[in-house]
Short mmCIF file of C-alpha atoms in Angstrom, two decimals:
data_model
loop_
_atom_site.label_atom_id
_atom_site.label_comp_id
_atom_site.label_asym_id
_atom_site.label_seq_id
_atom_site.Cartn_x
_atom_site.Cartn_y
_atom_site.Cartn_z
CA UNK A 741 0.00 0.00 0.00
CA UNK A 742 1.39 3.23 -0.96
CA UNK A 743 0.41 6.55 0.31
CA UNK A 744 0.71 9.47 -1.96
CA UNK A 745 1.55 12.75 -0.43
CA UNK A 746 0.47 15.81 -2.27
CA UNK A 747 2.30 19.04 -1.97
CA UNK A 748 0.32 22.10 -1.13
CA UNK A 749 0.58 23.33 -4.70
CA UNK A 750 -0.66 20.00 -6.01
CA UNK A 751 -3.49 19.92 -3.47
CA UNK A 752 -4.51 23.46 -4.37
CA UNK A 753 -4.37 22.66 -8.04
CA UNK A 754 -6.43 19.54 -7.48
CA UNK A 755 -9.07 21.45 -5.58
CA UNK A 756 -9.24 24.12 -8.25
CA UNK A 757 -8.25 26.88 -5.84
CA UNK A 758 -5.73 29.53 -6.79
CA UNK A 759 -2.59 29.00 -4.68
CA UNK A 760 -2.28 32.74 -4.00
CA UNK A 761 -5.78 32.86 -2.55
CA UNK A 762 -5.07 30.06 -0.18
CA UNK A 763 -1.87 31.53 1.25
CA UNK A 764 -2.37 34.57 3.37
CA UNK A 765 -0.46 37.56 2.00
CA UNK A 766 2.09 38.82 4.50
CA UNK A 767 0.50 42.19 5.15
CA UNK A 768 2.55 42.40 8.40
CA UNK A 769 5.72 42.98 6.35
CA UNK A 770 4.33 46.16 4.77
CA UNK A 771 3.22 47.41 8.15
CA UNK A 772 6.68 46.73 9.61
CA UNK A 773 8.31 48.71 6.81
CA UNK A 774 6.00 51.67 7.44
CA UNK A 775 6.64 51.57 11.20
CA UNK A 776 10.41 51.34 10.61
CA UNK A 777 10.34 54.30 8.22
CA UNK A 778 8.29 56.35 10.69
CA UNK A 779 10.74 55.56 13.49
CA UNK A 780 13.68 56.55 11.25
CA UNK A 781 12.01 59.86 10.36
CA UNK A 782 11.25 60.60 14.03
CA UNK A 783 14.83 59.80 15.04
CA UNK A 784 16.22 62.07 12.32
CA UNK A 785 13.87 64.87 13.37
CA UNK A 786 14.93 64.39 17.00
CA UNK A 787 18.63 64.62 16.11
CA UNK A 788 18.06 67.78 14.07
CA UNK A 789 15.90 69.30 16.80
CA UNK A 790 18.49 68.46 19.46
CA UNK A 791 21.19 70.10 17.34
CA UNK A 792 19.13 73.27 16.91
CA UNK A 793 18.12 73.50 20.55
CA UNK A 794 21.61 72.81 21.93
CA UNK A 795 23.52 75.12 19.59
CA UNK A 796 25.48 77.44 21.87
CA UNK A 797 24.55 81.08 21.90
CA UNK A 798 26.90 83.71 20.61
CA UNK A 799 30.08 83.61 22.68
CA UNK A 800 30.03 86.23 25.37
CA UNK A 801 32.67 88.92 25.00
CA UNK A 802 35.74 88.38 27.12
CA UNK A 803 36.47 91.29 29.47
CA UNK A 804 39.68 93.06 28.44
CA UNK A 805 41.95 95.85 29.55
CA UNK A 806 43.82 98.44 27.49
CA UNK A 807 47.52 97.60 27.34
CA UNK A 808 50.32 99.67 25.81
CA UNK A 809 53.66 98.14 24.90
CA UNK A 810 56.62 100.48 24.30
CA UNK A 811 60.15 99.75 23.16
CA UNK A 812 62.69 102.59 23.02
CA UNK A 813 66.45 103.00 22.66
CA UNK A 814 69.00 102.41 19.91
CA UNK A 815 69.53 99.39 17.74
CA UNK A 816 67.34 96.98 15.85
CA UNK A 817 65.19 94.55 17.84
CA UNK A 818 62.88 91.59 17.46
CA UNK A 819 59.71 92.21 19.47
CA UNK A 820 57.31 89.49 20.66
CA UNK A 821 54.09 90.58 22.36
CA UNK A 822 50.73 89.23 23.48
CA UNK A 823 47.79 90.62 21.52
CA UNK A 824 44.07 90.00 21.66
CA UNK A 825 41.77 89.22 18.78
CA UNK A 826 39.11 86.55 18.93
CA UNK A 827 41.72 84.61 20.89
CA UNK A 828 44.78 85.75 22.78
CA UNK A 829 47.85 85.18 20.63
CA UNK A 830 51.51 86.08 20.43
CA UNK A 831 52.74 88.29 17.58
CA UNK A 832 56.30 88.99 16.43
CA UNK A 833 57.75 92.10 14.81
CA UNK A 834 61.23 91.39 13.44
CA UNK A 835 63.86 94.02 12.65
CA UNK A 836 61.84 96.87 14.10
CA UNK A 837 63.38 100.32 14.27
CA UNK A 838 62.98 102.13 17.55
CA UNK A 839 61.00 103.72 19.12
CA UNK A 840 58.05 101.31 18.76
CA UNK A 841 54.62 101.43 20.42
CA UNK A 842 51.55 99.19 20.23
CA UNK A 843 48.14 99.61 21.91
CA UNK A 844 46.11 96.38 22.31
CA UNK A 845 43.21 94.97 24.30
CA UNK A 846 44.23 91.92 26.34
CA UNK A 847 41.85 89.51 28.09
CA UNK A 848 41.66 89.78 31.88
CA UNK A 849 43.32 86.86 33.60
CA UNK A 850 46.15 86.73 31.05
CA UNK A 851 49.53 88.36 31.40
CA UNK A 852 50.37 90.97 28.79
CA UNK A 853 54.03 90.48 27.90
CA UNK A 854 56.52 92.12 25.57
CA UNK A 855 59.88 90.44 24.99
CA UNK A 856 62.71 92.16 23.08
CA UNK A 857 65.95 90.80 21.63
CA UNK A 858 68.61 93.09 20.13
CA UNK A 859 70.32 91.95 16.94
CA UNK A 860 74.01 91.01 16.69
CA UNK A 861 75.05 94.65 16.34
CA UNK A 862 73.81 95.29 19.88
CA UNK A 863 72.63 98.57 21.28
CA UNK A 864 70.59 99.67 24.26
CA UNK A 865 66.83 99.13 24.33
CA UNK A 866 64.15 99.13 26.95
CA UNK A 867 60.62 97.81 27.10
CA UNK A 868 57.68 99.03 29.14
CA UNK A 869 54.14 97.79 29.76
CA UNK A 870 51.28 100.10 30.74
CA UNK A 871 47.89 98.78 31.83
CA UNK A 872 44.93 101.17 31.59
CA UNK A 873 47.38 104.05 31.04
CA UNK A 874 49.49 103.28 34.12
CA UNK A 875 53.09 102.04 33.65
CA UNK A 876 53.47 98.70 35.40
CA UNK A 877 56.92 97.39 34.45
CA UNK A 878 60.12 98.46 32.63
CA UNK A 879 63.22 96.50 31.69
CA UNK A 880 66.44 97.14 29.73
CA UNK A 881 68.51 95.11 27.25
CA UNK A 882 72.10 95.98 26.24
CA UNK A 883 74.80 94.63 23.93
CA UNK A 884 74.69 92.10 21.11
CA UNK A 885 71.63 89.84 21.44
CA UNK A 886 70.62 91.59 24.67
CA UNK A 887 67.21 90.54 25.97
CA UNK A 888 64.51 92.08 28.14
CA UNK A 889 60.97 91.11 29.10
CA UNK A 890 58.19 93.23 30.55
CA UNK A 891 54.90 91.79 31.78
CA UNK A 892 52.08 92.44 34.21
CA UNK A 893 49.12 90.37 35.42
CA UNK A 894 45.73 91.73 34.37
CA UNK A 895 43.15 92.07 37.08
CA UNK A 896 39.69 93.60 36.95
CA UNK A 897 39.61 97.40 37.15
CA UNK A 898 40.09 98.52 40.69
CA UNK A 899 37.31 100.13 42.61
CA UNK A 900 38.18 103.77 43.46
CA UNK A 901 36.97 103.18 47.01
CA UNK A 902 39.50 100.32 47.37
CA UNK A 903 42.84 101.62 48.74
CA UNK A 904 44.77 98.72 47.16
CA UNK A 905 46.38 99.43 43.79
CA UNK A 906 46.64 96.89 40.95
CA UNK A 907 50.14 95.95 42.14
CA UNK A 908 48.78 95.06 45.58
CA UNK A 909 50.33 98.08 47.29
CA UNK A 910 48.30 100.39 49.48
CA UNK A 911 48.20 104.12 48.87
#
């Protein structure tokens, strides 16, 4: 005795039914694709929204003080000094003839500095730093390759009712 096994296609064909009608169409797959696409769109919108909402505001201006650098004397010097733009940076002036002067704004909390180096011919040169119009430091360089540095810490403007000067001395 033999038993014949019919495949589903053969059984459907034998019954006269269309095989596509008998198998349920996977409508769940289409729904999953739509849900996945919606989730992807929502995630993308969330990332963009987070980026817009967390973008930092305009940077606040950094408080500064007026600083004047001066170099005087005889000879030719290389001058390095701290200047302030969007960021504090060091600038160099090579082979400068004297006298030389530069007014800059320097961020509070930094130390305005001018450094001079005489060339091989030597000479006598001096540097000075003034903060808010008040001379704070002077230094002198002499001879071939003589060097001098002038600097001063920047503190907030002093209160006129405070007897302590910027250098910490009392009046």
